[in-house]
Amino acid sequence: MFKQYFKYYKSRNPAPDLRSVIDLEKAGCEKSVRKVPLPAESPFPSIWGLKPSTDWQVWEIVDKPGLIIIRNPFTSIGQRFWVVQCLRDYSKKPNKSNIDGLIDLDGWWEKAQCNKETAEKLRWITLGFHHNWDTKIYSDMEKDEFPCDLKGMIEHVSKVFGYDTFQAEAAIINYYHMNSTLSGHTDHSEINLEAPLFSVSLGQSAIFLLGGHTIDEKPVAVLLRSGDIVIMSKESRLSYHAVPRILKADSEPWNSNTETIASPARDIQWDLFEEYLKSSRININVRQVLQPQQSCLSDVI
Ligand SMILES: O=C(O)CCC(=O)C(=O)O
Ligand SMILES: [Fe+2]
C-alpha cells in the first residue's frame, strides 16, 4: 500500500493528481486536519528566527494522531538564517556527509558556486550523534558537538509543545533537488522512542507521505512548504514516511518583507544562497537519542 502511493506521487508520466494531497493553505482541508490550540498567554517570545508562539498556526492530521504541522512559524530573515547555517556552516567538518572522501566538505559551499554538479552532490550531512546508514546504530564513538543554535531553536519549539526535557542530540540535514526522493522508512535507531522527532522544511515544497507502523497501511499525503515544521509524536513517531516528490514552491517566504532585513543578514551574499534554493529543498531532521537519565549510550538504564 505505502509503496503504491510512493510510486504514484513519484511518477512523472503520468503526473499524479494532487487533489487529495492535504494542503494547509487551501480551503477544503478542514476535514483532514484539526487545529491544535497553544497556550493563549504564551511565555515564549520571538527568538531563533521564529515568530512568537502566539502567532503560530498548528494542525494535527486527523487520520494520523501525533502528526503535527506548524505552518511556517519563521520570519523571513529567520528562514534565511537557517538556510545559511545548513549550506555554509553545518556543511563543515567534523560533520559527516555523503561526499566524505569525494570532496573536501570544508570547501564544498565555495566550490558549489562555480559548479552546479558539485552543488547537487551534497545529499546529507549528520550532526551530533552521527546516523550510521548501514548499521542504523548510533555510537558514543561517532559523535560530535551538536550545534548550539540548532539545539536552541528546536528545544524552544519542543517547550512550546510541553516537551520540556527534549534534548536535540542527533540531526540529519537532507538536501533535495527537483528530482530527488526519499523512500519509505521508519526512524527507529534512537534509544528514546517516546521523544518526538522535529523536521524543518526550507526552500522548495515537498509531498510528504505518512503511513502507519507497517507498509500495509494507507498513507496520507501532505504538502510541506518552506518554514513548515513537522512533529512526529505519539502514534506517528514510528510510522513509515517518505518524500516521493519535490514541487516548485508557490511562494518564497524567505523573500517576504525583505525591506526589514537589515545587516548583518544583508552582508552575507544572500543571492548565492537564493540561487541554490531555487531548485532545492533542505530538511533539518532532529532527534533525541538518549533516555533522560543517560549521558551517553554506554550508560546503563
Ligand atoms: O525530508 C523530509 O521531510 C523527511 C526526512 C526524513 O524522513 C529523515 O531524514 O529521516
Ligand atoms: Fe525519516
Coordinates of N, CA and C in Angstrom, one line a residue, residues 67-236:
L67 N 0.7 13.4 14.3 CA 1.4 14.1 13.2 C 1.0 15.5 13.3
I68 N 1.9 16.4 13.7 CA 1.6 17.8 14.0 C 2.4 18.6 12.9
I69 N 1.7 19.6 12.4 CA 2.4 20.5 11.5 C 2.3 22.0 11.9
I70 N 3.4 22.6 12.1 CA 3.4 24.1 12.5 C 3.6 24.8 11.1
R71 N 2.6 25.6 10.7 CA 2.7 26.3 9.4 C 3.7 27.4 9.5
N72 N 4.8 27.3 8.8 CA 5.9 28.3 8.8 C 5.9 29.3 10.0
P73 N 6.4 28.9 11.1 CA 6.5 29.9 12.2 C 7.7 30.8 12.1
F74 N 8.4 30.8 11.0 CA 9.7 31.6 10.9 C 9.4 33.0 10.3
T75 N 10.2 33.9 10.7 CA 10.2 35.2 9.9 C 11.0 35.0 8.7
S76 N 11.0 35.9 7.8 CA 11.7 35.8 6.5 C 13.2 35.7 6.8
I77 N 13.7 36.6 7.7 CA 15.1 36.6 8.0 C 15.5 35.3 8.7
G78 N 14.5 34.8 9.5 CA 14.7 33.5 10.2 C 15.0 32.4 9.2
Q79 N 14.1 32.3 8.2 CA 14.3 31.3 7.1 C 15.7 31.4 6.5
R80 N 16.1 32.7 6.2 CA 17.4 32.9 5.6 C 18.5 32.4 6.5
F81 N 18.4 32.8 7.8 CA 19.4 32.4 8.7 C 19.6 30.8 8.7
W82 N 18.5 30.1 8.7 CA 18.7 28.6 8.8 C 19.2 28.0 7.5
V83 N 18.8 28.7 6.4 CA 19.3 28.2 5.1 C 20.8 28.4 5.1
V84 N 21.3 29.6 5.5 CA 22.7 29.8 5.5 C 23.5 28.8 6.4
Q85 N 22.9 28.6 7.6 CA 23.5 27.6 8.5 C 23.7 26.3 7.8
C86 N 22.6 25.8 7.2 CA 22.6 24.5 6.6 C 23.6 24.4 5.4
L87 N 23.8 25.5 4.7 CA 24.6 25.4 3.5 C 26.1 25.8 3.8
R88 N 26.3 26.8 4.6 CA 27.6 27.3 4.8 C 28.3 26.8 6.0
D89 N 27.5 26.6 7.1 CA 28.2 26.3 8.4 C 28.1 24.8 8.8
Y90 N 26.9 24.2 8.7 CA 26.8 22.8 9.1 C 27.5 21.9 8.0
S91 N 27.7 22.5 6.8 CA 28.4 21.6 5.8 C 29.9 21.7 6.0
K92 N 30.4 21.6 7.3 CA 31.8 21.7 7.5 C 32.1 20.5 8.5
K93 N 33.4 20.2 8.5 CA 33.8 19.2 9.5 C 33.7 19.7 10.9
P94 N 33.4 18.9 11.9 CA 33.5 17.4 11.9 C 32.2 16.7 11.4
N95 N 31.3 17.5 10.9 CA 30.0 16.9 10.5 C 30.3 15.9 9.3
K96 N 29.5 14.8 9.3 CA 29.8 13.8 8.3 C 28.8 14.0 7.1
S97 N 29.2 13.5 6.0 CA 28.3 13.7 4.8 C 28.4 12.6 3.8
N98 N 27.6 12.6 2.8 CA 27.7 11.6 1.7 C 28.8 11.9 0.8
I99 N 29.5 13.1 0.9 CA 30.6 13.4 0.0 C 31.9 13.2 0.7
D100 N 32.0 12.6 1.9 CA 33.2 12.4 2.6 C 34.1 11.5 1.7
G101 N 35.3 11.9 1.5 CA 36.2 11.1 0.6 C 36.1 11.5 -0.9
L102 N 35.1 12.3 -1.2 CA 35.0 12.7 -2.6 C 35.4 14.2 -2.8
I103 N 34.8 15.0 -1.9 CA 35.0 16.4 -2.0 C 35.3 16.8 -0.5
D104 N 36.3 17.8 -0.4 CA 36.5 18.3 1.0 C 35.3 19.0 1.5
L105 N 34.7 18.5 2.5 CA 33.4 19.1 3.0 C 33.6 20.6 3.3
D106 N 34.8 20.9 3.9 CA 35.0 22.3 4.3 C 35.0 23.3 3.2
G107 N 35.3 22.8 2.0 CA 35.3 23.7 0.8 C 34.1 23.5 -0.1
W108 N 33.1 22.7 0.3 CA 32.0 22.4 -0.6 C 31.2 23.6 -1.0
W109 N 30.9 24.5 -0.1 CA 30.0 25.6 -0.4 C 30.7 26.5 -1.4
E110 N 32.0 26.8 -1.2 CA 32.7 27.7 -2.1 C 32.8 27.0 -3.5
K111 N 33.1 25.7 -3.6 CA 33.2 25.0 -4.9 C 31.8 25.0 -5.6
A112 N 30.8 24.9 -4.7 CA 29.4 24.8 -5.3 C 29.0 26.0 -6.1
Q113 N 29.7 27.1 -5.8 CA 29.3 28.4 -6.5 C 29.7 28.3 -8.0
C114 N 30.8 27.6 -8.3 CA 31.2 27.5 -9.7 C 30.7 26.3 -10.4
N115 N 30.1 25.4 -9.7 CA 29.8 24.1 -10.3 C 28.5 23.5 -9.8
K116 N 27.5 23.5 -10.6 CA 26.2 23.1 -10.2 C 26.2 21.6 -9.8
E117 N 27.1 20.8 -10.5 CA 27.2 19.4 -10.2 C 27.7 19.2 -8.8
T118 N 28.7 20.0 -8.4 CA 29.2 19.9 -7.1 C 28.2 20.3 -6.1
A119 N 27.4 21.3 -6.4 CA 26.3 21.8 -5.5 C 25.3 20.7 -5.3
E120 N 25.0 19.9 -6.3 CA 24.0 18.9 -6.2 C 24.5 17.6 -5.6
K121 N 25.8 17.5 -5.4 CA 26.4 16.2 -4.9 C 26.1 16.0 -3.4
L122 N 26.0 17.2 -2.7 CA 25.8 17.0 -1.2 C 24.3 16.6 -1.0
R123 N 24.1 15.4 -0.5 CA 22.7 14.9 -0.3 C 22.3 14.9 1.2
W124 N 23.3 14.7 2.1 CA 23.0 14.7 3.5 C 24.3 15.0 4.3
I125 N 24.0 15.6 5.5 CA 25.1 15.6 6.5 C 24.5 15.2 7.8
T126 N 25.3 14.7 8.7 CA 24.8 14.4 10.1 C 25.5 15.2 11.1
L127 N 24.8 15.5 12.2 CA 25.3 16.3 13.3 C 25.0 15.6 14.6
G128 N 25.9 15.9 15.6 CA 25.7 15.3 16.9 C 26.0 13.8 16.9
F129 N 25.2 13.0 17.4 CA 25.3 11.5 17.2 C 25.1 11.3 15.7
H130 N 26.2 10.8 15.0 CA 26.0 10.6 13.6 C 25.2 9.3 13.2
H131 N 24.2 9.6 12.4 CA 23.4 8.4 12.0 C 24.3 7.5 11.1
N132 N 24.3 6.2 11.4 CA 25.0 5.3 10.6 C 24.0 4.6 9.6
W133 N 24.2 4.9 8.4 CA 23.2 4.5 7.4 C 23.2 3.0 7.1
D134 N 24.4 2.3 7.5 CA 24.4 0.9 7.2 C 23.9 0.1 8.4
T135 N 24.4 0.4 9.6 CA 24.1 -0.4 10.8 C 22.8 0.2 11.4
K136 N 22.5 1.4 11.2 CA 21.4 2.2 11.8 C 21.6 2.2 13.4
I137 N 22.8 2.1 13.8 CA 23.1 2.1 15.3 C 23.9 3.3 15.6
Y138 N 23.5 4.1 16.6 CA 24.3 5.2 17.0 C 25.4 4.7 17.9
S139 N 26.5 5.5 18.0 CA 27.6 5.0 18.8 C 28.2 6.3 19.5
D140 N 28.7 6.1 20.8 CA 29.4 7.1 21.5 C 30.6 7.6 20.8
M141 N 31.2 6.7 20.0 CA 32.5 7.0 19.3 C 32.2 7.8 18.1
E142 N 31.0 7.8 17.6 CA 30.7 8.5 16.3 C 29.8 9.7 16.7
K143 N 30.3 10.6 17.5 CA 29.5 11.7 18.0 C 30.4 13.0 18.0
D144 N 29.8 14.1 17.6 CA 30.4 15.4 17.7 C 29.4 16.4 18.3
E145 N 30.0 17.5 18.7 CA 29.1 18.5 19.4 C 27.9 18.9 18.5
F146 N 26.8 19.0 19.1 CA 25.6 19.4 18.3 C 25.6 20.9 18.3
P147 N 25.3 21.5 17.1 CA 25.4 23.0 17.0 C 24.4 23.7 18.0
C148 N 24.9 24.6 18.8 CA 24.1 25.1 19.9 C 22.9 26.0 19.3
D149 N 23.1 26.6 18.2 CA 21.9 27.4 17.7 C 20.8 26.5 17.3
L150 N 21.1 25.4 16.6 CA 20.0 24.5 16.2 C 19.4 23.8 17.4
K151 N 20.2 23.5 18.4 CA 19.7 22.9 19.6 C 18.8 23.9 20.3
G152 N 19.2 25.2 20.3 CA 18.3 26.2 20.9 C 17.0 26.4 20.2
M153 N 17.0 26.4 18.9 CA 15.8 26.6 18.2 C 14.8 25.4 18.4
I154 N 15.3 24.2 18.2 CA 14.4 23.0 18.3 C 13.9 22.8 19.7
E155 N 14.8 23.1 20.7 CA 14.3 22.9 22.1 C 13.3 24.0 22.5
H156 N 13.5 25.1 21.9 CA 12.4 26.2 22.1 C 11.1 25.7 21.5
V157 N 11.1 25.1 20.3 CA 9.8 24.6 19.7 C 9.3 23.5 20.6
S158 N 10.2 22.6 21.1 CA 9.7 21.5 21.9 C 9.0 21.9 23.2
K159 N 9.6 23.0 23.7 CA 9.0 23.5 25.0 C 7.6 24.1 24.8
V160 N 7.4 24.7 23.6 CA 6.1 25.3 23.3 C 5.0 24.2 23.4
F161 N 5.5 23.0 23.0 CA 4.5 21.8 23.0 C 4.6 21.0 24.3
G162 N 5.3 21.5 25.3 CA 5.3 20.9 26.6 C 6.3 19.8 26.7
Y163 N 7.2 19.6 25.7 CA 8.2 18.6 25.8 C 9.4 19.2 26.5
D164 N 9.3 19.5 27.8 CA 10.3 20.3 28.5 C 11.7 19.6 28.6
T165 N 11.7 18.3 28.5 CA 13.0 17.6 28.7 C 13.6 17.2 27.4
F166 N 13.0 17.6 26.2 CA 13.6 17.2 24.9 C 15.0 17.7 24.7
Q167 N 15.9 16.8 24.3 CA 17.2 17.2 24.0 C 17.5 16.9 22.5
A168 N 18.0 18.0 21.8 CA 18.4 17.7 20.4 C 19.8 17.1 20.4
E169 N 19.9 15.9 20.0 CA 21.2 15.2 20.1 C 21.7 14.6 18.8
A170 N 20.8 14.5 17.8 CA 21.2 14.0 16.5 C 20.4 14.7 15.5
A171 N 21.0 15.0 14.3 CA 20.3 15.6 13.2 C 20.8 15.0 11.9
I172 N 19.9 14.9 11.0 CA 20.3 14.7 9.6 C 19.8 15.9 8.8
I173 N 20.6 16.5 8.0 CA 20.2 17.5 7.1 C 20.1 16.9 5.7
N174 N 19.0 16.9 5.1 CA 18.8 16.3 3.8 C 18.7 17.5 2.8
Y175 N 19.4 17.3 1.7 CA 19.5 18.3 0.6 C 18.8 17.6 -0.6
Y176 N 17.7 18.2 -1.0 CA 16.9 17.6 -2.2 C 17.0 18.6 -3.4
H177 N 17.0 18.0 -4.6 CA 16.8 18.8 -5.8 C 15.5 18.4 -6.4
M178 N 15.2 19.0 -7.6 CA 13.8 18.8 -8.1 C 13.4 17.4 -8.4
N179 N 14.4 16.5 -8.7 CA 14.1 15.1 -9.0 C 14.4 14.2 -7.8
S180 N 14.8 14.7 -6.7 CA 15.1 13.9 -5.5 C 13.9 13.2 -4.9
T181 N 14.1 12.1 -4.3 CA 13.0 11.5 -3.5 C 13.7 10.9 -2.3
L182 N 12.9 10.6 -1.3 CA 13.4 9.8 -0.1 C 12.4 8.7 0.1
S183 N 12.9 7.5 0.0 CA 11.9 6.4 0.0 C 11.4 6.0 1.4
G184 N 10.4 5.2 1.5 CA 9.7 4.9 2.8 C 10.6 4.3 3.8
H185 N 10.5 4.7 5.0 CA 11.4 4.2 6.1 C 10.7 4.6 7.4
T186 N 11.2 4.0 8.5 CA 10.9 4.5 9.9 C 12.2 4.9 10.5
D187 N 12.1 5.8 11.5 CA 13.3 6.2 12.2 C 13.2 5.6 13.6
H188 N 14.0 4.5 13.8 CA 13.8 3.8 15.0 C 15.1 3.5 15.7
S189 N 16.2 4.2 15.2 CA 17.5 3.9 15.8 C 17.7 4.5 17.2
E190 N 16.9 5.5 17.6 CA 17.1 6.2 18.8 C 16.7 5.2 20.0
I191 N 17.4 5.4 21.1 CA 17.1 4.6 22.3 C 15.8 5.1 22.8
N192 N 15.6 6.4 22.8 CA 14.4 7.0 23.3 C 13.4 7.2 22.1
L193 N 12.4 6.3 22.1 CA 11.5 6.4 21.0 C 10.2 7.1 21.4
E194 N 10.2 7.6 22.7 CA 9.0 8.4 23.2 C 9.2 9.8 22.8
A195 N 10.4 10.2 22.7 CA 10.7 11.7 22.4 C 10.2 11.9 20.9
P196 N 9.6 13.0 20.7 CA 9.2 13.3 19.3 C 10.4 13.6 18.4
L197 N 10.1 13.7 17.1 CA 11.1 14.0 16.1 C 10.6 15.3 15.4
F198 N 11.5 16.2 15.3 CA 11.2 17.5 14.7 C 11.9 17.7 13.3
S199 N 11.1 18.1 12.3 CA 11.6 18.2 11.0 C 11.2 19.5 10.3
V200 N 12.2 20.3 9.9 CA 12.0 21.6 9.4 C 12.2 21.6 7.9
S201 N 11.3 22.2 7.1 CA 11.4 22.2 5.7 C 11.8 23.6 5.2
L202 N 12.8 23.8 4.3 CA 13.2 25.1 3.8 C 13.3 25.0 2.3
G203 N 13.0 26.1 1.6 CA 13.2 26.1 0.1 C 11.9 25.6 -0.6
Q204 N 12.2 24.7 -1.6 CA 11.1 24.2 -2.5 C 10.2 23.3 -1.7
S205 N 9.0 23.1 -2.2 CA 8.0 22.3 -1.5 C 8.1 20.8 -1.6
A206 N 7.4 20.1 -0.9 CA 7.5 18.6 -1.0 C 6.2 17.9 -0.7
I207 N 6.0 16.8 -1.3 CA 4.9 15.9 -0.8 C 5.5 15.0 0.2
F208 N 4.9 15.0 1.4 CA 5.3 14.1 2.5 C 4.3 13.1 2.7
L209 N 4.7 11.8 2.7 CA 3.7 10.7 2.9 C 3.9 10.2 4.3
L210 N 2.9 10.0 5.0 CA 3.0 9.3 6.3 C 2.0 8.2 6.4
G211 N 2.5 7.0 6.7 CA 1.6 5.8 6.7 C 1.4 5.4 8.2
G212 N 1.5 4.1 8.4 CA 1.4 3.6 9.8 C 2.6 2.8 10.2
H213 N 2.4 1.8 11.1 CA 3.6 1.1 11.6 C 4.0 0.0 10.7
T214 N 3.1 -0.4 9.7 CA 3.5 -1.3 8.7 C 3.3 -0.7 7.3
I215 N 3.9 -1.3 6.3 CA 3.8 -0.8 5.0 C 2.4 -1.1 4.3
D216 N 1.6 -1.8 5.1 CA 0.2 -2.1 4.6 C -0.8 -1.0 4.8
E217 N -0.4 -0.1 5.7 CA -1.4 1.0 6.0 C -1.4 2.1 4.9
K218 N -2.5 2.6 4.6 CA -2.6 3.7 3.6 C -2.0 5.0 4.2
P219 N -1.1 5.6 3.4 CA -0.6 6.8 3.9 C -1.4 8.1 3.6
V220 N -1.2 9.1 4.3 CA -1.8 10.4 3.9 C -0.6 11.2 3.2
A221 N -1.0 12.1 2.3 CA 0.0 12.9 1.6 C -0.3 14.3 2.0
V222 N 0.8 15.0 2.5 CA 0.7 16.4 2.9 C 1.7 17.2 2.2
L223 N 1.2 18.4 1.8 CA 2.2 19.4 1.1 C 2.9 20.2 2.2
L224 N 4.2 20.1 2.1 CA 5.1 20.9 3.0 C 5.7 22.0 2.3
R225 N 5.6 23.2 2.9 CA 6.2 24.4 2.3 C 7.4 24.9 3.2
S226 N 8.1 25.8 2.6 CA 9.3 26.4 3.3 C 8.9 26.9 4.7
G227 N 9.5 26.5 5.7 CA 9.3 27.0 7.0 C 8.4 26.1 7.8
D228 N 7.7 25.2 7.2 CA 6.8 24.3 8.0 C 7.7 23.4 8.9
I229 N 7.2 23.1 10.1 CA 7.8 22.2 11.0 C 6.9 21.0 11.2
V230 N 7.3 19.8 10.9 CA 6.6 18.6 11.2 C 7.1 18.0 12.5
I231 N 6.1 17.7 13.4 CA 6.5 17.0 14.6 C 5.9 15.6 14.5
M232 N 6.7 14.6 14.6 CA 6.2 13.2 14.6 C 6.3 12.7 16.0
S233 N 5.1 12.6 16.6 CA 5.0 12.3 18.0 C 4.0 11.1 18.2
K234 N 4.0 10.6 19.4 CA 3.0 9.6 19.8 C 2.9 8.4 18.7
E235 N 1.7 8.1 18.3 CA 1.5 7.0 17.3 C 2.3 7.2 16.0
S236 N 2.5 8.5 15.7 CA 3.2 8.7 14.4 C 4.7 8.7 14.5

